[in-house]
PDB file of C-alpha atoms in Angstrom:
ATOM      1  CA  MET V   1       0.000   0.000   0.000  1.00 93.00           C
ATOM      2  CA  LEU V   2       1.378   3.389  -1.016  1.00 98.00           C
ATOM      3  CA  LYS V   3       2.002   5.783   1.863  1.00 98.00           C
ATOM      4  CA  VAL V   4       0.805   9.294   1.007  1.00 98.00           C
ATOM      5  CA  GLY V   5       1.543  12.785   2.306  1.00 98.00           C
ATOM      6  CA  TYR V   6      -0.666  15.847   1.890  1.00 98.00           C
ATOM      7  CA  ILE V   7       0.523  19.411   2.489  1.00 98.00           C
ATOM      8  CA  GLY V   8      -2.002  22.247   2.377  1.00 98.00           C
ATOM      9  CA  LEU V   9      -5.346  21.531   4.002  1.00 98.00           C
ATOM     10  CA  GLY V  10      -7.422  24.483   2.837  1.00 94.00           C
ATOM     11  CA  LEU V  11     -10.953  24.580   1.477  1.00 86.00           C
ATOM     12  CA  MET V  12     -10.237  21.858  -1.090  1.00 93.00           C
ATOM     13  CA  GLY V  13      -7.066  20.260   0.264  1.00 97.00           C
ATOM     14  CA  LYS V  14      -8.689  18.993   3.447  1.00 98.00           C
ATOM     15  CA  SER V  15     -11.490  17.281   1.529  1.00 97.00           C
ATOM     16  CA  ILE V  16      -9.040  15.730  -0.944  1.00 98.00           C
ATOM     17  CA  ALA V  17      -6.861  14.450   1.910  1.00 98.00           C
ATOM     18  CA  ARG V  18      -9.922  13.015   3.641  1.00 98.00           C
ATOM     19  CA  ASN V  19     -10.877  11.069   0.498  1.00 98.00           C
ATOM     20  CA  ILE V  20      -7.345   9.652   0.241  1.00 98.00           C
ATOM     21  CA  LEU V  21      -7.640   8.540   3.855  1.00 98.00           C
ATOM     22  CA  LYS V  22     -11.074   7.023   3.267  1.00 98.00           C
ATOM     23  CA  ALA V  23      -9.653   5.037   0.341  1.00 98.00           C
ATOM     24  CA  GLY V  24      -7.377   3.260   2.817  1.00 98.00           C
ATOM     25  CA  PHE V  25      -4.023   4.920   2.115  1.00 98.00           C
ATOM     26  CA  PRO V  26      -1.855   5.671   5.169  1.00 98.00           C
ATOM     27  CA  LEU V  27      -1.737   9.480   5.253  1.00 98.00           C
ATOM     28  CA  VAL V  28       0.739  11.981   6.706  1.00 98.00           C
ATOM     29  CA  VAL V  29      -0.441  15.600   6.780  1.00 98.00           C
ATOM     30  CA  HIS V  30       1.040  19.054   7.310  1.00 98.00           C
ATOM     31  CA  ASN V  31      -0.586  22.467   7.275  1.00 98.00           C
ATOM     32  CA  ARG V  32       0.340  25.943   8.438  1.00 94.00           C
ATOM     33  CA  SER V  33      -2.844  26.113  10.529  1.00 92.00           C
ATOM     34  CA  HIS V  34      -3.165  23.198  12.963  1.00 94.00           C
ATOM     35  CA  ALA V  35      -6.962  22.921  13.206  1.00 96.00           C
ATOM     36  CA  ALA V  36      -7.291  21.016   9.917  1.00 97.00           C
ATOM     37  CA  VAL V  37      -4.377  18.750  10.870  1.00 98.00           C
ATOM     38  CA  GLU V  38      -6.020  17.873  14.187  1.00 98.00           C
ATOM     39  CA  GLU V  39      -9.299  17.153  12.407  1.00 97.00           C
ATOM     40  CA  LEU V  40      -7.664  14.654  10.045  1.00 98.00           C
ATOM     41  CA  VAL V  41      -5.524  13.120  12.793  1.00 98.00           C
ATOM     42  CA  ALA V  42      -8.766  12.356  14.634  1.00 98.00           C
ATOM     43  CA  GLU V  43      -9.825  10.442  11.511  1.00 98.00           C
ATOM     44  CA  GLY V  44      -6.624   8.409  11.316  1.00 98.00           C
ATOM     45  CA  ALA V  45      -3.971  10.602   9.662  1.00 98.00           C
ATOM     46  CA  ILE V  46      -0.484  11.219  11.088  1.00 98.00           C
ATOM     47  CA  ALA V  47       0.717  14.785  11.729  1.00 98.00           C
ATOM     48  CA  ALA V  48       4.134  16.011  10.569  1.00 98.00           C
ATOM     49  CA  SER V  49       5.890  19.175  11.702  1.00 98.00           C
ATOM     50  CA  THR V  50       7.412  20.209   8.341  1.00 98.00           C
ATOM     51  CA  PRO V  51       7.155  19.328   4.640  1.00 98.00           C
ATOM     52  CA  ALA V  52      10.564  17.631   4.928  1.00 98.00           C
ATOM     53  CA  VAL V  53       9.236  15.356   7.682  1.00 98.00           C
ATOM     54  CA  VAL V  54       6.262  14.456   5.482  1.00 98.00           C
ATOM     55  CA  ALA V  55       8.464  13.631   2.494  1.00 98.00           C
ATOM     56  CA  ALA V  56      10.770  11.383   4.522  1.00 98.00           C
ATOM     57  CA  GLN V  57       7.862   9.070   5.445  1.00 97.00           C
ATOM     58  CA  VAL V  58       5.912   8.656   2.204  1.00 98.00           C
ATOM     59  CA  ASP V  59       5.986   7.319  -1.351  1.00 98.00           C
ATOM     60  CA  ILE V  60       3.894  10.162  -2.785  1.00 98.00           C
ATOM     61  CA  VAL V  61       3.499  13.679  -1.407  1.00 98.00           C
ATOM     62  CA  PHE V  62       0.852  16.147  -2.564  1.00 98.00           C
ATOM     63  CA  THR V  63       0.866  19.914  -2.244  1.00 98.00           C
ATOM     64  CA  ASN V  64      -2.184  22.162  -2.454  1.00 98.00           C
ATOM     65  CA  LEU V  65      -1.175  25.754  -1.802  1.00 97.00           C
ATOM     66  CA  PRO V  66      -2.392  29.262  -2.639  1.00 95.00           C
ATOM     67  CA  ASP V  67       0.153  30.462  -5.203  1.00 96.00           C
ATOM     68  CA  THR V  68       3.386  29.812  -7.090  1.00 97.00           C
ATOM     69  CA  PRO V  69       5.807  31.177  -4.435  1.00 98.00           C
ATOM     70  CA  ASP V  70       4.164  29.001  -1.768  1.00 98.00           C
ATOM     71  CA  VAL V  71       4.676  25.832  -3.820  1.00 98.00           C
ATOM     72  CA  GLU V  72       8.285  26.721  -4.626  1.00 98.00           C
ATOM     73  CA  LYS V  73       9.013  27.334  -0.928  1.00 98.00           C
ATOM     74  CA  VAL V  74       7.322  24.150   0.317  1.00 98.00           C
ATOM     75  CA  VAL V  75       8.965  21.951  -2.325  1.00 98.00           C
ATOM     76  CA  LEU V  76      12.412  23.527  -2.666  1.00 98.00           C
ATOM     77  CA  GLY V  77      12.880  25.760   0.391  1.00 98.00           C
ATOM     78  CA  GLU V  78      14.269  25.313   3.901  1.00 97.00           C
ATOM     79  CA  LYS V  79      12.652  22.310   5.633  1.00 98.00           C
ATOM     80  CA  GLY V  80      10.909  21.723   2.320  1.00 98.00           C
ATOM     81  CA  ILE V  81      10.047  18.474   0.591  1.00 98.00           C
ATOM     82  CA  ILE V  82      13.422  18.307  -1.168  1.00 98.00           C
ATOM     83  CA  GLU V  83      15.243  18.196   2.189  1.00 97.00           C
ATOM     84  CA  GLY V  84      13.360  15.103   3.338  1.00 96.00           C
ATOM     85  CA  ALA V  85      13.043  13.483  -0.036  1.00 91.00           C
ATOM     86  CA  HIS V  86      14.378  10.099  -1.146  1.00 95.00           C
ATOM     87  CA  HIS V  87      15.088   8.354  -4.438  1.00 96.00           C
ATOM     88  CA  GLY V  88      11.869   7.723  -6.395  1.00 97.00           C
ATOM     89  CA  LEU V  89       9.629  10.043  -4.378  1.00 98.00           C
ATOM     90  CA  ILE V  90       6.707  11.359  -6.432  1.00 98.00           C
ATOM     91  CA  VAL V  91       5.751  14.980  -5.727  1.00 98.00           C
ATOM     92  CA  ILE V  92       2.291  15.900  -7.008  1.00 98.00           C
ATOM     93  CA  ASP V  93       1.085  19.492  -6.962  1.00 98.00           C
ATOM     94  CA  ASN V  94      -2.680  20.064  -6.913  1.00 98.00           C
ATOM     95  CA  SER V  95      -2.216  23.849  -6.789  1.00 98.00           C
ATOM     96  CA  THR V  96      -2.725  26.187  -9.723  1.00 97.00           C
ATOM     97  CA  ILE V  97       0.637  27.814 -10.455  1.00 98.00           C
ATOM     98  CA  LYS V  98       2.673  29.175 -13.361  1.00 97.00           C
ATOM     99  CA  PRO V  99       3.498  26.499 -15.952  1.00 98.00           C
ATOM    100  CA  ALA V 100       7.090  27.750 -16.041  1.00 97.00           C
ATOM    101  CA  SER V 101       7.421  27.159 -12.304  1.00 98.00           C
ATOM    102  CA  ALA V 102       6.011  23.629 -12.613  1.00 98.00           C
ATOM    103  CA  ARG V 103       8.675  22.875 -15.222  1.00 98.00           C
ATOM    104  CA  MET V 104      11.420  24.333 -13.017  1.00 98.00           C
ATOM    105  CA  ILE V 105      10.332  22.264 -10.004  1.00 98.00           C
ATOM    106  CA  ALA V 106      10.265  19.105 -12.138  1.00 98.00           C
ATOM    107  CA  GLU V 107      13.812  19.792 -13.343  1.00 98.00           C
ATOM    108  CA  LYS V 108      15.110  20.395  -9.803  1.00 98.00           C
ATOM    109  CA  LEU V 109      13.540  17.207  -8.484  1.00 98.00           C
ATOM    110  CA  ALA V 110      14.724  15.142 -11.460  1.00 98.00           C
ATOM    111  CA  GLU V 111      18.294  16.132 -10.570  1.00 97.00           C
ATOM    112  CA  ARG V 112      17.717  14.319  -7.256  1.00 96.00           C
ATOM    113  CA  ASN V 113      16.106  11.238  -8.849  1.00 97.00           C
ATOM    114  CA  MET V 114      12.569  12.256  -7.914  1.00 98.00           C
ATOM    115  CA  PHE V 115       9.447  12.749 -10.004  1.00 98.00           C
ATOM    116  CA  ALA V 116       7.182  15.782 -10.184  1.00 98.00           C
ATOM    117  CA  LEU V 117       3.640  15.787 -11.526  1.00 98.00           C
ATOM    118  CA  ASP V 118       1.726  19.049 -11.899  1.00 98.00           C
ATOM    119  CA  ALA V 119      -1.837  17.908 -11.308  1.00 98.00           C
ATOM    120  CA  PRO V 120      -4.172  20.882 -10.807  1.00 98.00           C
ATOM    121  CA  VAL V 121      -7.828  20.088 -10.228  1.00 97.00           C
ATOM    122  CA  SER V 122     -11.200  21.452 -11.274  1.00 94.00           C
ATOM    123  CA  GLY V 123     -14.597  20.924  -9.704  1.00 90.00           C
ATOM    124  CA  GLY V 124     -14.583  23.240  -6.712  1.00 86.00           C
ATOM    125  CA  ASP V 125     -15.321  22.399  -3.099  1.00 88.00           C
ATOM    126  CA  ILE V 126     -18.221  20.149  -4.163  1.00 89.00           C
ATOM    127  CA  GLY V 127     -15.963  18.024  -6.356  1.00 94.00           C
ATOM    128  CA  ALA V 128     -13.306  17.882  -3.646  1.00 96.00           C
ATOM    129  CA  ARG V 129     -15.814  16.652  -1.057  1.00 96.00           C
ATOM    130  CA  ASN V 130     -17.431  14.130  -3.369  1.00 97.00           C
ATOM    131  CA  GLY V 131     -14.213  12.820  -4.910  1.00 97.00           C
ATOM    132  CA  THR V 132     -15.368  13.822  -8.391  1.00 97.00           C
ATOM    133  CA  LEU V 133     -12.650  16.276  -9.361  1.00 97.00           C
ATOM    134  CA  THR V 134     -11.271  16.607 -12.867  1.00 97.00           C
ATOM    135  CA  ILE V 135      -7.485  16.228 -12.673  1.00 98.00           C
ATOM    136  CA  MET V 136      -5.170  17.362 -15.465  1.00 98.00           C
ATOM    137  CA  VAL V 137      -1.609  16.075 -15.256  1.00 98.00           C
ATOM    138  CA  GLY V 138       1.765  17.032 -16.643  1.00 98.00           C
ATOM    139  CA  GLY V 139       4.904  14.971 -16.104  1.00 98.00           C
ATOM    140  CA  ASP V 140       6.382  11.491 -16.329  1.00 98.00           C
ATOM    141  CA  ALA V 141       3.916   8.825 -17.504  1.00 98.00           C
ATOM    142  CA  SER V 142       5.396   6.058 -15.342  1.00 98.00           C
ATOM    143  CA  ALA V 143       5.098   8.218 -12.211  1.00 98.00           C
ATOM    144  CA  LEU V 144       1.486   8.963 -13.103  1.00 98.00           C
ATOM    145  CA  GLU V 145       0.749   5.258 -13.555  1.00 98.00           C
ATOM    146  CA  ARG V 146       2.152   4.552 -10.085  1.00 98.00           C
ATOM    147  CA  ALA V 147       0.151   7.383  -8.518  1.00 98.00           C
ATOM    148  CA  MET V 148      -3.090   6.629 -10.351  1.00 98.00           C
ATOM    149  CA  PRO V 149      -4.778   4.645  -7.542  1.00 98.00           C
ATOM    150  CA  VAL V 150      -4.428   7.652  -5.238  1.00 98.00           C
ATOM    151  CA  LEU V 151      -5.586  10.122  -7.874  1.00 98.00           C
ATOM    152  CA  MET V 152      -8.687   8.019  -8.528  1.00 98.00           C
ATOM    153  CA  ALA V 153      -9.601   8.389  -4.842  1.00 98.00           C
ATOM    154  CA  MET V 154      -9.728  12.145  -5.470  1.00 98.00           C
ATOM    155  CA  GLY V 155     -11.375  12.489  -8.855  1.00 97.00           C
ATOM    156  CA  LYS V 156     -13.448  10.872 -11.549  1.00 95.00           C
ATOM    157  CA  THR V 157     -11.342  11.992 -14.531  1.00 97.00           C
ATOM    158  CA  VAL V 158      -7.535  11.939 -14.732  1.00 98.00           C
ATOM    159  CA  THR V 159      -6.000  13.075 -18.029  1.00 98.00           C
ATOM    160  CA  HIS V 160      -2.284  12.951 -18.842  1.00 98.00           C
ATOM    161  CA  VAL V 161      -1.937  16.139 -20.876  1.00 98.00           C
ATOM    162  CA  GLY V 162       1.802  15.992 -21.560  1.00 98.00           C
ATOM    163  CA  GLU V 163       5.203  16.700 -20.084  1.00 98.00           C
ATOM    164  CA  ALA V 164       5.947  18.849 -17.021  1.00 98.00           C
ATOM    165  CA  GLY V 165       3.896  22.051 -17.034  1.00 98.00           C
ATOM    166  CA  ALA V 166       1.225  20.670 -19.359  1.00 98.00           C
ATOM    167  CA  GLY V 167      -1.202  20.148 -16.488  1.00 98.00           C
ATOM    168  CA  GLN V 168      -0.858  23.793 -15.505  1.00 98.00           C
ATOM    169  CA  VAL V 169      -1.411  24.927 -19.092  1.00 98.00           C
ATOM    170  CA  ALA V 170      -4.611  22.863 -19.147  1.00 98.00           C
ATOM    171  CA  LYS V 171      -5.734  24.368 -15.835  1.00 98.00           C
ATOM    172  CA  ALA V 172      -5.056  27.868 -17.148  1.00 98.00           C
ATOM    173  CA  ALA V 173      -7.210  27.046 -20.173  1.00 98.00           C
ATOM    174  CA  ASN V 174      -9.886  25.753 -17.803  1.00 96.00           C
ATOM    175  CA  GLN V 175      -9.806  29.005 -15.848  1.00 97.00           C
ATOM    176  CA  ILE V 176     -10.187  31.059 -19.020  1.00 98.00           C
ATOM    177  CA  MET V 177     -13.483  29.254 -19.592  1.00 98.00           C
ATOM    178  CA  VAL V 178     -14.569  29.384 -15.928  1.00 97.00           C
ATOM    179  CA  ALA V 179     -14.056  33.135 -15.695  1.00 98.00           C
ATOM    180  CA  ALA V 180     -15.870  33.680 -18.991  1.00 98.00           C
ATOM    181  CA  GLN V 181     -18.826  31.594 -17.813  1.00 98.00           C
ATOM    182  CA  MET V 182     -19.057  33.368 -14.446  1.00 98.00           C
ATOM    183  CA  VAL V 183     -19.024  36.788 -16.102  1.00 98.00           C
ATOM    184  CA  ALA V 184     -21.464  35.738 -18.852  1.00 98.00           C
ATOM    185  CA  MET V 185     -23.853  34.309 -16.267  1.00 98.00           C
ATOM    186  CA  GLY V 186     -23.678  37.492 -14.219  1.00 98.00           C
ATOM    187  CA  GLU V 187     -24.343  39.577 -17.307  1.00 98.00           C
ATOM    188  CA  LEU V 188     -27.314  37.519 -18.471  1.00 98.00           C
ATOM    189  CA  LEU V 189     -28.919  37.587 -14.997  1.00 98.00           C
ATOM    190  CA  VAL V 190     -28.543  41.363 -14.722  1.00 98.00           C
ATOM    191  CA  PHE V 191     -29.569  41.815 -18.378  1.00 98.00           C
ATOM    192  CA  ALA V 192     -32.813  39.930 -17.769  1.00 98.00           C
ATOM    193  CA  LYS V 193     -33.568  41.721 -14.511  1.00 98.00           C
ATOM    194  CA  LYS V 194     -32.980  45.222 -15.852  1.00 98.00           C
ATOM    195  CA  ALA V 195     -34.970  44.438 -19.007  1.00 98.00           C
ATOM    196  CA  GLY V 196     -37.939  43.604 -16.784  1.00 98.00           C
ATOM    197  CA  VAL V 197     -37.911  39.812 -17.024  1.00 98.00           C
ATOM    198  CA  ASP V 198     -37.591  37.282 -14.181  1.00 98.00           C
ATOM    199  CA  PRO V 199     -33.971  35.998 -14.365  1.00 98.00           C
ATOM    200  CA  LYS V 200     -35.014  32.661 -12.799  1.00 98.00           C
ATOM    201  CA  LYS V 201     -37.373  32.028 -15.694  1.00 98.00           C
ATOM    202  CA  VAL V 202     -34.740  33.111 -18.191  1.00 98.00           C
ATOM    203  CA  VAL V 203     -32.332  30.546 -16.750  1.00 98.00           C
ATOM    204  CA  ASP V 204     -35.016  27.867 -16.962  1.00 97.00           C
ATOM    205  CA  ALA V 205     -35.673  28.848 -20.579  1.00 98.00           C
ATOM    206  CA  ILE V 206     -32.059  28.726 -21.789  1.00 98.00           C
ATOM    207  CA  LYS V 207     -30.198  26.168 -19.685  1.00 96.00           C
ATOM    208  CA  GLY V 208     -31.334  23.226 -21.810  1.00 95.00           C
ATOM    209  CA  GLY V 209     -30.200  24.787 -25.074  1.00 97.00           C
ATOM    210  CA  ALA V 210     -26.943  26.013 -26.545  1.00 98.00           C
ATOM    211  CA  ALA V 211     -26.186  28.040 -23.392  1.00 98.00           C
ATOM    212  CA  GLN V 212     -26.096  24.910 -21.229  1.00 97.00           C
ATOM    213  CA  CYS V 213     -22.946  24.622 -19.092  1.00 96.00           C
ATOM    214  CA  TRP V 214     -21.852  23.525 -15.603  1.00 93.00           C
ATOM    215  CA  THR V 215     -21.977  27.117 -14.368  1.00 96.00           C
ATOM    216  CA  LEU V 216     -25.569  27.645 -15.475  1.00 97.00           C
ATOM    217  CA  ASP V 217     -26.564  24.268 -14.033  1.00 95.00           C
ATOM    218  CA  VAL V 218     -24.974  24.772 -10.619  1.00 93.00           C
ATOM    219  CA  LYS V 219     -24.625  28.442  -9.709  1.00 96.00           C
ATOM    220  CA  PRO V 220     -28.002  30.211 -10.301  1.00 97.00           C
ATOM    221  CA  PRO V 221     -29.910  28.323  -7.562  1.00 96.00           C
ATOM    222  CA  ARG V 222     -27.319  29.406  -5.016  1.00 96.00           C
ATOM    223  CA  LEU V 223     -27.384  33.017  -6.216  1.00 98.00           C
ATOM    224  CA  PHE V 224     -31.197  33.093  -6.195  1.00 97.00           C
ATOM    225  CA  ASP V 225     -31.074  31.869  -2.578  1.00 96.00           C
ATOM    226  CA  GLY V 226     -28.824  34.828  -1.751  1.00 96.00           C
ATOM    227  CA  ASN V 227     -25.851  32.509  -1.229  1.00 97.00           C
ATOM    228  CA  ARG V 228     -22.570  33.962  -2.493  1.00 97.00           C
ATOM    229  CA  ASN V 229     -20.284  31.964  -0.211  1.00 95.00           C
ATOM    230  CA  PRO V 230     -17.419  29.948  -1.741  1.00 91.00           C
ATOM    231  CA  GLY V 231     -17.143  27.490  -3.606  1.00 86.00           C
ATOM    232  CA  PHE V 232     -14.074  28.865  -5.216  1.00 90.00           C
ATOM    233  CA  LYS V 233     -13.006  32.195  -3.806  1.00 94.00           C
ATOM    234  CA  ALA V 234     -12.933  35.183  -6.122  1.00 97.00           C
ATOM    235  CA  HIS V 235      -9.434  36.240  -5.071  1.00 97.00           C
ATOM    236  CA  MET V 236      -8.182  32.809  -6.163  1.00 95.00           C
ATOM    237  CA  GLN V 237      -9.935  33.246  -9.502  1.00 97.00           C
ATOM    238  CA  LEU V 238      -8.117  36.566  -9.919  1.00 98.00           C
ATOM    239  CA  LYS V 239      -4.811  34.911  -9.011  1.00 97.00           C
ATOM    240  CA  ASP V 240      -5.392  32.297 -11.713  1.00 97.00           C
ATOM    241  CA  LEU V 241      -6.297  34.960 -14.261  1.00 98.00           C
ATOM    242  CA  LYS V 242      -3.058  36.791 -13.546  1.00 98.00           C
ATOM    243  CA  ILE V 243      -1.143  33.557 -14.181  1.00 97.00           C
ATOM    244  CA  ILE V 244      -2.976  33.291 -17.506  1.00 98.00           C
ATOM    245  CA  LEU V 245      -2.137  36.875 -18.468  1.00 98.00           C
ATOM    246  CA  GLU V 246       1.531  36.363 -17.603  1.00 97.00           C
ATOM    247  CA  THR V 247       1.728  33.100 -19.546  1.00 97.00           C
ATOM    248  CA  ALA V 248      -0.081  34.653 -22.509  1.00 98.00           C
ATOM    249  CA  GLN V 249       2.432  37.495 -22.532  1.00 97.00           C
ATOM    250  CA  GLU V 250       5.290  34.983 -22.399  1.00 95.00           C
ATOM    251  CA  TYR V 251       3.984  33.223 -25.525  1.00 96.00           C
ATOM    252  CA  ASP V 252       2.477  36.292 -27.249  1.00 98.00           C
ATOM    253  CA  ILE V 253      -1.091  34.920 -27.142  1.00 98.00           C
ATOM    254  CA  PRO V 254      -4.066  37.270 -27.724  1.00 98.00           C
ATOM    255  CA  ILE V 255      -6.682  36.822 -24.967  1.00 98.00           C
ATOM    256  CA  SER V 256      -8.731  40.019 -25.064  1.00 98.00           C
ATOM    257  CA  GLY V 257     -11.821  38.480 -23.469  1.00 98.00           C
ATOM    258  CA  THR V 258      -9.816  37.221 -20.511  1.00 98.00           C
ATOM    259  CA  VAL V 259      -8.219  40.657 -20.116  1.00 98.00           C
ATOM    260  CA  GLU V 260     -11.683  42.215 -19.716  1.00 98.00           C
ATOM    261  CA  ASN V 261     -12.857  39.464 -17.353  1.00 98.00           C
ATOM    262  CA  THR V 262      -9.752  40.003 -15.223  1.00 98.00           C
ATOM    263  CA  LYS V 263     -10.695  43.669 -14.848  1.00 98.00           C
ATOM    264  CA  LEU V 264     -14.127  42.686 -13.483  1.00 98.00           C
ATOM    265  CA  PHE V 265     -12.623  40.300 -10.945  1.00 98.00           C
ATOM    266  CA  GLN V 266     -10.096  42.964  -9.964  1.00 98.00           C
ATOM    267  CA  ARG V 267     -12.989  45.373  -9.319  1.00 98.00           C
ATOM    268  CA  MET V 268     -14.628  42.658  -7.242  1.00 98.00           C
ATOM    269  CA  ILE V 269     -11.558  42.237  -5.049  1.00 98.00           C
ATOM    270  CA  ASP V 270     -11.102  46.024  -4.790  1.00 98.00           C
ATOM    271  CA  ALA V 271     -14.701  46.213  -3.525  1.00 97.00           C
ATOM    272  CA  GLY V 272     -13.886  43.822  -0.682  1.00 98.00           C
ATOM    273  CA  MET V 273     -15.626  40.783  -2.172  1.00 98.00           C
ATOM    274  CA  GLY V 274     -12.556  38.602  -2.587  1.00 98.00           C
ATOM    275  CA  GLU V 275     -13.682  35.970  -0.079  1.00 97.00           C
ATOM    276  CA  LEU V 276     -16.969  35.398  -1.902  1.00 98.00           C
ATOM    277  CA  ASP V 277     -17.581  32.780  -4.575  1.00 97.00           C
ATOM    278  CA  ASN V 278     -16.300  33.548  -8.068  1.00 97.00           C
ATOM    279  CA  SER V 279     -19.940  33.553  -9.233  1.00 98.00           C
ATOM    280  CA  ALA V 280     -20.458  36.596  -7.007  1.00 98.00           C
ATOM    281  CA  VAL V 281     -18.800  38.651  -9.772  1.00 98.00           C
ATOM    282  CA  VAL V 282     -22.472  39.284 -10.600  1.00 98.00           C
ATOM    283  CA  GLY V 283     -22.265  41.825  -7.742  1.00 98.00           C
ATOM    284  CA  VAL V 284     -19.886  43.993  -9.756  1.00 98.00           C
ATOM    285  CA  ILE V 285     -22.225  43.855 -12.756  1.00 98.00           C
ATOM    286  CA  GLU V 286     -25.195  44.673 -10.493  1.00 98.00           C
ATOM    287  CA  LYS V 287     -23.433  47.819  -9.251  1.00 98.00           C
ATOM    288  CA  LEU V 288     -22.535  48.896 -12.774  1.00 98.00           C
ATOM    289  CA  ALA V 289     -26.132  48.369 -13.919  1.00 98.00           C
ATOM    290  CA  GLY V 290     -27.757  49.845 -10.798  1.00 98.00           C
ATOM    291  CA  VAL V 291     -29.964  46.810 -10.257  1.00 98.00           C
ATOM    292  CA  GLU V 292     -29.886  43.678  -8.082  1.00 97.00           C
ATOM    293  CA  ILE V 293     -31.031  40.310  -9.378  1.00 98.00           C
ATOM    294  CA  LEU V 294     -33.018  39.663  -6.169  1.00 93.00           C
ATOM    295  CA  ASP V 295     -34.829  43.057  -6.033  1.00 77.00           C
TER     296      ASP V 295
END
């Protein structure tokens, strides 16, 4: 039985770690805040004081952290994974970070006879809890094959996209679409409301046609109930969009729609709504239009 480590027990990380534990894998956990560690220890996990201590005990170690610098520090920094690592260790990052950084980490670990898989996830807190995440993977195919039983405890779809960094490119592409859908949904709800039509009925009318998408299936009921709690926090959506803009600049890729969507999410964060769900970008559109969808 593979022994697994999980570092980063936030909104999604804790649920992913719990599913790994439920699947029967011995689990070692570390987190900056101890409450989540204690919760999982009560369910059978083992606590570790540093990422290096985690890495020394396991066959596979996952990271799930807020941003690129956090992953680089936890993997390569002082008391990081690399300091406790051993030959053949597989390091799998569930975070969303810069593709260039994922490639750099893979190169550094390969020099020490370790494997790195960038394996960002999509599906939000619901997918993390239910073990139905979509996982997109970049890196060595043999390492992925070895890790597959653990990944299948986390998600329903695992796709090997390509070499190191390819998973992060796929996640960036995913976030282009997610942001576009959240903004489009916000616009159509406000459009309907301000034009004097019930937005609930508009959603019912269009969600079975060409406009059908996960966002339109899942998010409107929560918004109509007045629920704008995360989900996936808006400030994390903005972070991902900035990664996309930087990568697009690196490769000279035109992404004008994403540039405009980024501006709306930036306005959302500037208005103090960064802890709300990314679907709550409708609030920015409401303010611009001078109408609320629940008036």
